[in-house]
Coordinates of C-alpha atoms in Angstrom, one line a residue:
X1300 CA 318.8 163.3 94.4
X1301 CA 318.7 159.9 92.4
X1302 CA 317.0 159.0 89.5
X1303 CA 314.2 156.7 89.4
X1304 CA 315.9 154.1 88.1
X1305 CA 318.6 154.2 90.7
X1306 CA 315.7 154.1 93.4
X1307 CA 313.8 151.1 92.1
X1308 CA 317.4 149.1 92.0
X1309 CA 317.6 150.1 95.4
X1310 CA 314.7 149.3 96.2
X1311 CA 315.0 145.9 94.9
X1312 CA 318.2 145.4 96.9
X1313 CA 316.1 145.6 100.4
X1314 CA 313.4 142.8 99.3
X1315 CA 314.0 138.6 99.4
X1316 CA 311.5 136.6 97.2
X1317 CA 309.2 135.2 99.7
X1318 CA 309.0 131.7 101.1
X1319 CA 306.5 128.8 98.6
X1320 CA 303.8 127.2 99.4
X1321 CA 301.5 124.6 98.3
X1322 CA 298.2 125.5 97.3
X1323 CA 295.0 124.1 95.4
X1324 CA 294.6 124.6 92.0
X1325 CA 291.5 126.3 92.7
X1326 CA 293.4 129.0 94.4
X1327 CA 296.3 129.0 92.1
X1328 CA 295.1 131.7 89.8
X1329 CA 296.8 135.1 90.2
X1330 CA 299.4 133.6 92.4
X1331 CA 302.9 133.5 91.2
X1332 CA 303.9 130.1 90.2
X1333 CA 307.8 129.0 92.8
X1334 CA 308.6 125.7 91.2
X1335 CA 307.8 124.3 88.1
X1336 CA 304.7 122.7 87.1
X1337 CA 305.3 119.6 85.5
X1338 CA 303.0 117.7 83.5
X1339 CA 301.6 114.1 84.5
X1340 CA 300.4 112.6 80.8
X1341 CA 300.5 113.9 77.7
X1342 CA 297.4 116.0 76.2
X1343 CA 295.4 113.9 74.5
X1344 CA 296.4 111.1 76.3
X1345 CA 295.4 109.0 72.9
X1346 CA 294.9 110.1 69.1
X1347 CA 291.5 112.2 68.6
X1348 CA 288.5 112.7 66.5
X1349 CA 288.3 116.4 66.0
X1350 CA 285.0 115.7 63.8
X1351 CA 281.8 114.0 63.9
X1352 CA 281.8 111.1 61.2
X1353 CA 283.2 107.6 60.5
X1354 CA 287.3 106.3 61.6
X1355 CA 288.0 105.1 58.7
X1356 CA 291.4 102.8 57.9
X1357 CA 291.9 103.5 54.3
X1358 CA 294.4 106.5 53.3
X1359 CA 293.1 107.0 50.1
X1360 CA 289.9 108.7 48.5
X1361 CA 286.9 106.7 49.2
X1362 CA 283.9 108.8 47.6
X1363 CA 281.1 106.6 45.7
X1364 CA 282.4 103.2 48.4
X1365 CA 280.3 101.9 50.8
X1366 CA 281.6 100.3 54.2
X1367 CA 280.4 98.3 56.9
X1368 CA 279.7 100.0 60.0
X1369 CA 281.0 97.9 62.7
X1370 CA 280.9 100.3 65.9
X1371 CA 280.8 103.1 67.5
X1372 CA 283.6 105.7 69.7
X1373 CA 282.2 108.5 71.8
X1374 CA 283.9 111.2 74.1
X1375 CA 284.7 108.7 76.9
X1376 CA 284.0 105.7 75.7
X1377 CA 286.6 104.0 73.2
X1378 CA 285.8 101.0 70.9
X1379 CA 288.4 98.4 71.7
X1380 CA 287.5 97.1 68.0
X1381 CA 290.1 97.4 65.2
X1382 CA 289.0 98.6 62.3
X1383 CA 289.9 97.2 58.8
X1384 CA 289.7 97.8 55.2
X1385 CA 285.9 98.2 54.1
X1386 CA 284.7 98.9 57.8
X1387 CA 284.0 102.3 59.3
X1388 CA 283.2 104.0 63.2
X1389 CA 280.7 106.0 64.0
X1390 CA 283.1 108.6 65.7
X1391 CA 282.0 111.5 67.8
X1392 CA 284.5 114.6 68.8
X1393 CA 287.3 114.2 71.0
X1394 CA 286.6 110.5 71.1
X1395 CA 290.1 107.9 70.7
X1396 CA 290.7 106.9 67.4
X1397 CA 289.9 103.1 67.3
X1398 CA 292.5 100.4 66.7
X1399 CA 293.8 100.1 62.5
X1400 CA 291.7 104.3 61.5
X1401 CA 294.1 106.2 60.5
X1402 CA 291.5 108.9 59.7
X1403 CA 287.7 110.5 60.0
X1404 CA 285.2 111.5 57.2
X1405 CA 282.9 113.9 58.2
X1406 CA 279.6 113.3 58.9
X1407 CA 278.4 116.0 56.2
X1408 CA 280.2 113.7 53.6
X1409 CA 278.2 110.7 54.4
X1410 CA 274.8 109.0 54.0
X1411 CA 274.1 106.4 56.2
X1412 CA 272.0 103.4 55.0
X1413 CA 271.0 101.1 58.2
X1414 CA 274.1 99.1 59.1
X1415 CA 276.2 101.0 56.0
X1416 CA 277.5 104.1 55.0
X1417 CA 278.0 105.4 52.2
X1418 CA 280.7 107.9 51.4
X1419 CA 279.4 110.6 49.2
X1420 CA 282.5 113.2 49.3
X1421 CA 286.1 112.7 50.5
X1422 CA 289.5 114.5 51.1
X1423 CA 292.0 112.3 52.2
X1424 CA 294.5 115.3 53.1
X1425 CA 292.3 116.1 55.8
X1426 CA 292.4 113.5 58.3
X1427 CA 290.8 115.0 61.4
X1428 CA 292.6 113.5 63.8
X1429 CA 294.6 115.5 67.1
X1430 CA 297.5 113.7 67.4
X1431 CA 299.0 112.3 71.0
X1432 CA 301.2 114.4 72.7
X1433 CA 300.0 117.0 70.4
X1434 CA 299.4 119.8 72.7
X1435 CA 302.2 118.7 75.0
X1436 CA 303.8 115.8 76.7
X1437 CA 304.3 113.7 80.1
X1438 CA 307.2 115.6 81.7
X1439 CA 306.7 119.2 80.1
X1440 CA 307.3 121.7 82.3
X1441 CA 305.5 125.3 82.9
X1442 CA 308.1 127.5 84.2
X1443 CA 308.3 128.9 87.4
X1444 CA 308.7 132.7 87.9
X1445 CA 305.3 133.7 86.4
X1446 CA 301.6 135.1 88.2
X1447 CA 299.7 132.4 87.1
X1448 CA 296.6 133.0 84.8
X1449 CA 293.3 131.6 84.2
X1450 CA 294.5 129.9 80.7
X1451 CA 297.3 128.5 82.6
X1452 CA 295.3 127.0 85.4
X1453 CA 293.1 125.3 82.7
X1454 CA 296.7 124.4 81.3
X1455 CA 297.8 122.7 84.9
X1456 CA 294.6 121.1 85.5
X1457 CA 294.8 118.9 82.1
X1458 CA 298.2 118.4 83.2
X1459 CA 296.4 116.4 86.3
X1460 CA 298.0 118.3 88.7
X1461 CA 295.5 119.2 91.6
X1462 CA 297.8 121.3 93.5
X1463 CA 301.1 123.9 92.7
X1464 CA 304.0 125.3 94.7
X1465 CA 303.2 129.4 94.7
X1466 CA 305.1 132.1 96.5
X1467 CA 303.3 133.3 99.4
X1468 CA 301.7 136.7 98.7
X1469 CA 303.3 139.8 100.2
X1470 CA 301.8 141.5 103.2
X1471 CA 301.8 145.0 103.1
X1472 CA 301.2 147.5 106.2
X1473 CA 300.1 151.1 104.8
X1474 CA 300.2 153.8 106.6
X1475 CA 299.3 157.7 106.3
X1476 CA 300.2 160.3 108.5
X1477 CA 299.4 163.9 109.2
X1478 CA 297.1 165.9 111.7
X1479 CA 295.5 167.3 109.4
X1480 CA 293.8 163.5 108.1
X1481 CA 290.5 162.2 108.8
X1482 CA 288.9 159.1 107.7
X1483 CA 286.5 159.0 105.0
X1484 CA 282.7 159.2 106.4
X1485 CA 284.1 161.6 109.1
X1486 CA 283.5 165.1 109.5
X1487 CA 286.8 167.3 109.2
X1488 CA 287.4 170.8 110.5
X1489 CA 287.8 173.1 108.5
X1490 CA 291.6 172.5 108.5
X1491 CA 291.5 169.3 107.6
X1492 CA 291.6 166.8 104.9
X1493 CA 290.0 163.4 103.5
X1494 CA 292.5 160.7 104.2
X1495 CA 292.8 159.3 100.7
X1496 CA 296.1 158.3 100.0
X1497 CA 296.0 154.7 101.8
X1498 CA 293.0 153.5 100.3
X1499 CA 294.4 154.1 97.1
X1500 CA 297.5 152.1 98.1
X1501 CA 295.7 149.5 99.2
X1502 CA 294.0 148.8 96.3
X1503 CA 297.6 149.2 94.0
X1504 CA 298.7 146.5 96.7
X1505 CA 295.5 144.0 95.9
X1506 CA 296.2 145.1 92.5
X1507 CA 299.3 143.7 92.5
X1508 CA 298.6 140.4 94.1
X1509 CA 299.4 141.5 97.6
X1510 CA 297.7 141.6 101.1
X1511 CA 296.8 145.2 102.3
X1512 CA 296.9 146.0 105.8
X1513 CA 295.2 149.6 105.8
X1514 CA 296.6 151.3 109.5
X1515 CA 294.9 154.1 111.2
X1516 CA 295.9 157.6 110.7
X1517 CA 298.7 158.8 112.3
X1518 CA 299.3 161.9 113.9
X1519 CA 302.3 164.3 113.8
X1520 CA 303.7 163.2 117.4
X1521 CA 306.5 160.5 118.1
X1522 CA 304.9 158.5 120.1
X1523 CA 301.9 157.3 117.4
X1524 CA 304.3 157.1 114.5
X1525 CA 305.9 154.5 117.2
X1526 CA 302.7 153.0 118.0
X1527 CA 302.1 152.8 114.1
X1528 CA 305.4 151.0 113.5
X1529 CA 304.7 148.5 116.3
X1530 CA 301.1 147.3 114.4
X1531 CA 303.3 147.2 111.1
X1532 CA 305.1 143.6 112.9
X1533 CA 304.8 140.9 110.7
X1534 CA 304.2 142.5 107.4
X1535 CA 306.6 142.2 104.6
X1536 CA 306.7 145.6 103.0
X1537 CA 306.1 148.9 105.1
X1538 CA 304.4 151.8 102.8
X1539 CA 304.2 155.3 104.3
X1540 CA 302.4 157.8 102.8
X1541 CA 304.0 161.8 104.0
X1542 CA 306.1 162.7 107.0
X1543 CA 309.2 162.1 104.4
X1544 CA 309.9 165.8 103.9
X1545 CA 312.0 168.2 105.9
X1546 CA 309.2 170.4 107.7
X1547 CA 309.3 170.4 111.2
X1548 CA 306.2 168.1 111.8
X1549 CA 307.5 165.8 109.0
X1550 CA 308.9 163.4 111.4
X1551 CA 310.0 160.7 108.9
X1552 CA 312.2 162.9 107.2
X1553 CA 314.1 164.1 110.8
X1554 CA 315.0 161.2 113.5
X1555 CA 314.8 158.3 111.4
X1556 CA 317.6 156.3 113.4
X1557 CA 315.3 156.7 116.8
X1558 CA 312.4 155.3 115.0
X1559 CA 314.5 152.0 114.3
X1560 CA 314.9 152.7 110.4
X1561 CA 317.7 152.6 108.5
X1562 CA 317.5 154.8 105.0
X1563 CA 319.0 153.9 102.2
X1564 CA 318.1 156.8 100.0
X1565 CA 316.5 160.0 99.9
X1566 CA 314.8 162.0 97.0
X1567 CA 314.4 161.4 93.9
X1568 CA 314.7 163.0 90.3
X1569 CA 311.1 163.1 89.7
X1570 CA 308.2 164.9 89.1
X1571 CA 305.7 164.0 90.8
X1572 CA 307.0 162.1 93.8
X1573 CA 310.5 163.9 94.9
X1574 CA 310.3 163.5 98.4
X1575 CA 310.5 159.9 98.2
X1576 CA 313.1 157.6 100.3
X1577 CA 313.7 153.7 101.2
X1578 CA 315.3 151.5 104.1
X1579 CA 314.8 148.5 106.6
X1580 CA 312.5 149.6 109.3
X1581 CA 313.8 147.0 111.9
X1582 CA 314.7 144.6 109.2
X1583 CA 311.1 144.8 107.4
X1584 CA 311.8 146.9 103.9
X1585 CA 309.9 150.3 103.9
X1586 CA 309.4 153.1 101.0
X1587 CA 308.3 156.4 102.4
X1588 CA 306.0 158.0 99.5
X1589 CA 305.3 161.9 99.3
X1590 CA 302.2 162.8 100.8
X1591 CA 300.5 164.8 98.0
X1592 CA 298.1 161.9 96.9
X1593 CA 298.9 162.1 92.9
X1594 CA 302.7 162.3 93.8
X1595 CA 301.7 159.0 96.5
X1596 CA 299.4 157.0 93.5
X1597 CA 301.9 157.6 91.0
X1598 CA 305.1 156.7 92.9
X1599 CA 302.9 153.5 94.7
X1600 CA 302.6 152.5 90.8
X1601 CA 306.4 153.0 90.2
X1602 CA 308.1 151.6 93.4
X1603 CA 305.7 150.1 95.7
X1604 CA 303.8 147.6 93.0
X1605 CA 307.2 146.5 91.5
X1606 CA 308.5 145.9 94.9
X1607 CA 305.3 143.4 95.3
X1608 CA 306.1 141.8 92.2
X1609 CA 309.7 141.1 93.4
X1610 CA 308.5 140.3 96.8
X1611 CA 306.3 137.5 95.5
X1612 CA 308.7 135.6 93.0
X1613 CA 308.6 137.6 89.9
X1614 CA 312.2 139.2 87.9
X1615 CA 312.6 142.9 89.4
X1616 CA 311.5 144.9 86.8
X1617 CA 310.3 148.2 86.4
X1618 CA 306.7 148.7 86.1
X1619 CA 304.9 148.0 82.4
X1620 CA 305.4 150.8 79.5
X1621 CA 304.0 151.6 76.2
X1622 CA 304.5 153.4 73.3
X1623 CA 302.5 155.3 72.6
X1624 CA 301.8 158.3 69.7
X1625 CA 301.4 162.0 70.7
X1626 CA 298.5 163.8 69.8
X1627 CA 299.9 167.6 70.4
X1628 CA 303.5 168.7 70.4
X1629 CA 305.2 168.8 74.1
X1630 CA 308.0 171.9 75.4
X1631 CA 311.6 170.6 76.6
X1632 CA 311.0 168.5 79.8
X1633 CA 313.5 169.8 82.9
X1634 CA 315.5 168.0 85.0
X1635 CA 313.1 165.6 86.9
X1636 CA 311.6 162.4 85.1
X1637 CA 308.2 163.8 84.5
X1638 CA 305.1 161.3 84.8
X1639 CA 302.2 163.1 82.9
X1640 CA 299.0 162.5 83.8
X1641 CA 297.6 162.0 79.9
X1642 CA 294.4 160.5 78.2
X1643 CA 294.1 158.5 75.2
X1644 CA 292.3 159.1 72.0
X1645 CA 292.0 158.8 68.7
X1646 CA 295.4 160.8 67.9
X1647 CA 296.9 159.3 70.5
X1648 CA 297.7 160.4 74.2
X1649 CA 297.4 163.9 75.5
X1650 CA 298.3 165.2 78.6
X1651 CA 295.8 166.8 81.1
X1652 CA 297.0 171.1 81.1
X1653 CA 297.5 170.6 84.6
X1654 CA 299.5 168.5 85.9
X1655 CA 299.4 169.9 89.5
X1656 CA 300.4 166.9 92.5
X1657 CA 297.0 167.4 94.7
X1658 CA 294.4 167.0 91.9
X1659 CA 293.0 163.6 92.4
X1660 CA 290.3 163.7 89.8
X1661 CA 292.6 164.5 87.4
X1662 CA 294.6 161.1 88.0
X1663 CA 291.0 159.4 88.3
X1664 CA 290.2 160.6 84.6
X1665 CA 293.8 159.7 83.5
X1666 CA 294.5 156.6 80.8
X1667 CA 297.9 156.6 81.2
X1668 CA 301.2 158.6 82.3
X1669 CA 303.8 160.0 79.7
X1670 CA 306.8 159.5 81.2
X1671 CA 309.5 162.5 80.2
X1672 CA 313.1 161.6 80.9
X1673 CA 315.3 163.9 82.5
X1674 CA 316.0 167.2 79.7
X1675 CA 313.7 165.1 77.1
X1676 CA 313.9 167.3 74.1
X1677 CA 310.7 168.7 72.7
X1678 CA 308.6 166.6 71.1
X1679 CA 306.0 166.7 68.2
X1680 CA 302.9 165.6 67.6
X1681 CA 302.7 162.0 65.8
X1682 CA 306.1 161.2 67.8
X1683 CA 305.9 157.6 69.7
X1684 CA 306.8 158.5 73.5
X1685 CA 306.9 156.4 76.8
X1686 CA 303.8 156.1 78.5
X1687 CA 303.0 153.9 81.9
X1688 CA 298.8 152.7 81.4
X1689 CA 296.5 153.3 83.9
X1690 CA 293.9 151.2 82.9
X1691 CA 293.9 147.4 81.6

């Protein structure tokens, strides 16, 4: 066996960052951004009233004056007037600064009096005014390398750029397998099971900014598993959910090399999730994920989703952690990494007592996973410890 961090390095060294393309900046968000963004003008594009009130050109205090109003400056509509000593604006938010003001007295510090107004209270050191260039410049550049978000879409858009170079999102083809599967709305015998595994997948996939091809079931014969791998053509990642143990109707874990797959690795030093392995099935990247559907959500959160990440243009990195403090005191862990199904609260996470590999509701209740390092000592409560969150 290999630890988990030898598997997700191995893992990486199967994938290529996907090819870029251009898209519209309405369909930039959640995409991961290929080349950098760079920006068109500089934000404002002039000096800017951040107040209501009168532009003023006179540094100094101006309380008990009265100055000549000689124009007015709205959002989108400059006054191409300069302004001199004993004159005033009318100013309104985000409009440009006219020609000769150097800064704005508020409107609450005023009284107008027909073509006059009169300044009633005045703080020079506050000048109300956003700078050019002050949130950035023409030429800044928004680094590539990142899954865009919607605060940096608003942040391209006032850069003026209408479309971004983005890597194009991984397909991934998911497959279950097993006899003893049905689909969902079905009616199973009664030696059969709910096909769950999959759907779960799927959704980590979408989670993770990837397309999700959901396959039919497979069963336990040579010729479907075949059949199965011939429908996975095109995708990017192949994801297969059991078959990857050594039982004699687990037939990804026997003839791999007929099957057109070439494994990397085999088992891993973990708990849930051993019978785990990875390799180019006819040069398409594949993990094989145990079949027992907490052992298959936890290890798709593990491998599969950063292999998505690295697929679509992002730094191969493990999958986000946490520290977090324990509410009750843990035994020695053994020699597996242990990922704990746990719930948060207000003494901090605690696992579930069971931490059996078939019990889905368990994982559905779940916040996050303590993750236990191979021979962790014993821990006590109040202790920070590694966790992996569940939820956002």
């Amino acid at each position: 066996m290999i630890s988990v961090s030898e598997a997700l390095t191995g893992i990486f060294d199967l994938l290529t960052p996907l090819p870029a393309e251009t898209v519209s900046l309405r369909a930039a968000s959640g995409r991961v951004l290929a080349e950098d963004a760079v920006a068109g003008r500089d934000q404002p594009p002039f000096d800017a009233a951040v107040m209501d009130g009168y532009a003023v050109a006179e540094a100094g205090s101006l309380v008990g004056k009265t100055l000549r109003v000689v124009g007015e400056a709205a959002a989108g509509h400059a006054l191409d007037l300069r302004i001199g000593p004993g004159e005033a604006a009318r100013i309104f938010t985000g409009a440009p600064m006219p020609p000769g003001a150097c800064r704005v007295i508020m409107q609450e510090d005023t009284r107008a009096e027909g073509g006059t107004v009169a300044i009633v209270e005045d703080d020079p050191e506050n000048i109300f005014v956003r700078p050019l260039g002050s949130d950035f410049r023409s030429g800044d550049h928004l680094k590539a390398g990142r899954r865009l978000t919607p605060m940096d879409v608003v942040l391209l858009a006032a850069m003026n750029l209408a479309e971004v170079r983005v890597t194009r999102p991984p397909t991934v083809a998911i497959l279950s397998t097993g006899d003893e599967l049905v689909l969902p709305g079905d009616t199973p015998r009664a030696d059969q099971i709910i096909a769950s595994n999959g759907f779960g997948l799927a959704a980590l996939a979408e989670q993770a900014g990837a397309e999700a091809r959901l396959l039919p079931v497979v069963r336990d014969r040579m010729e479907a598993l075949e059949a199965a791998f011939d429908l996975c053509s095109g995708a990017d990642l192949i994801v297969t959910s059991g078959g990857a143990s050594v039982g004699d109707h687990d037939l990804l874990g026997r003839d791999l090399s007929a099957l057109g797959l070439t494994r990397n690795f085999y088992k891993v030093a973990m708990r849930p999730g051993k019978p785990l392995m990875a390799g180019k099935l006819r040069g398409t990247p594949m993990i094989g994920l145990p079949g027992n559907p907490v052992s298959s959500m936890v290890c798709g959160m593990i491998f599969m989703q950063p292999a998505l990440h690295a697929l679509a243009g992002l730094p191969p990195q493990p999958s986000r952690r946490d520290r977090l403090q324990l509410a009750v005191d843990l035994p020695e862990n053994g020699g597996r990494e242990h990922y704990m199904r746990s719930r948060l609260g207000p003494e901090g996470v605690t696992p579930f007592t069971s931490q059996d590999s078939s019990l889905q509701k368990v994982m559905s209740e779940a916040d996050a996973l303590i993750v236990r390092p191979p021979h962790d000592p014993a821990r006590k409560a109040g202790e920070y410890i590694e966790t992996v969150p569940l939820r956002p």
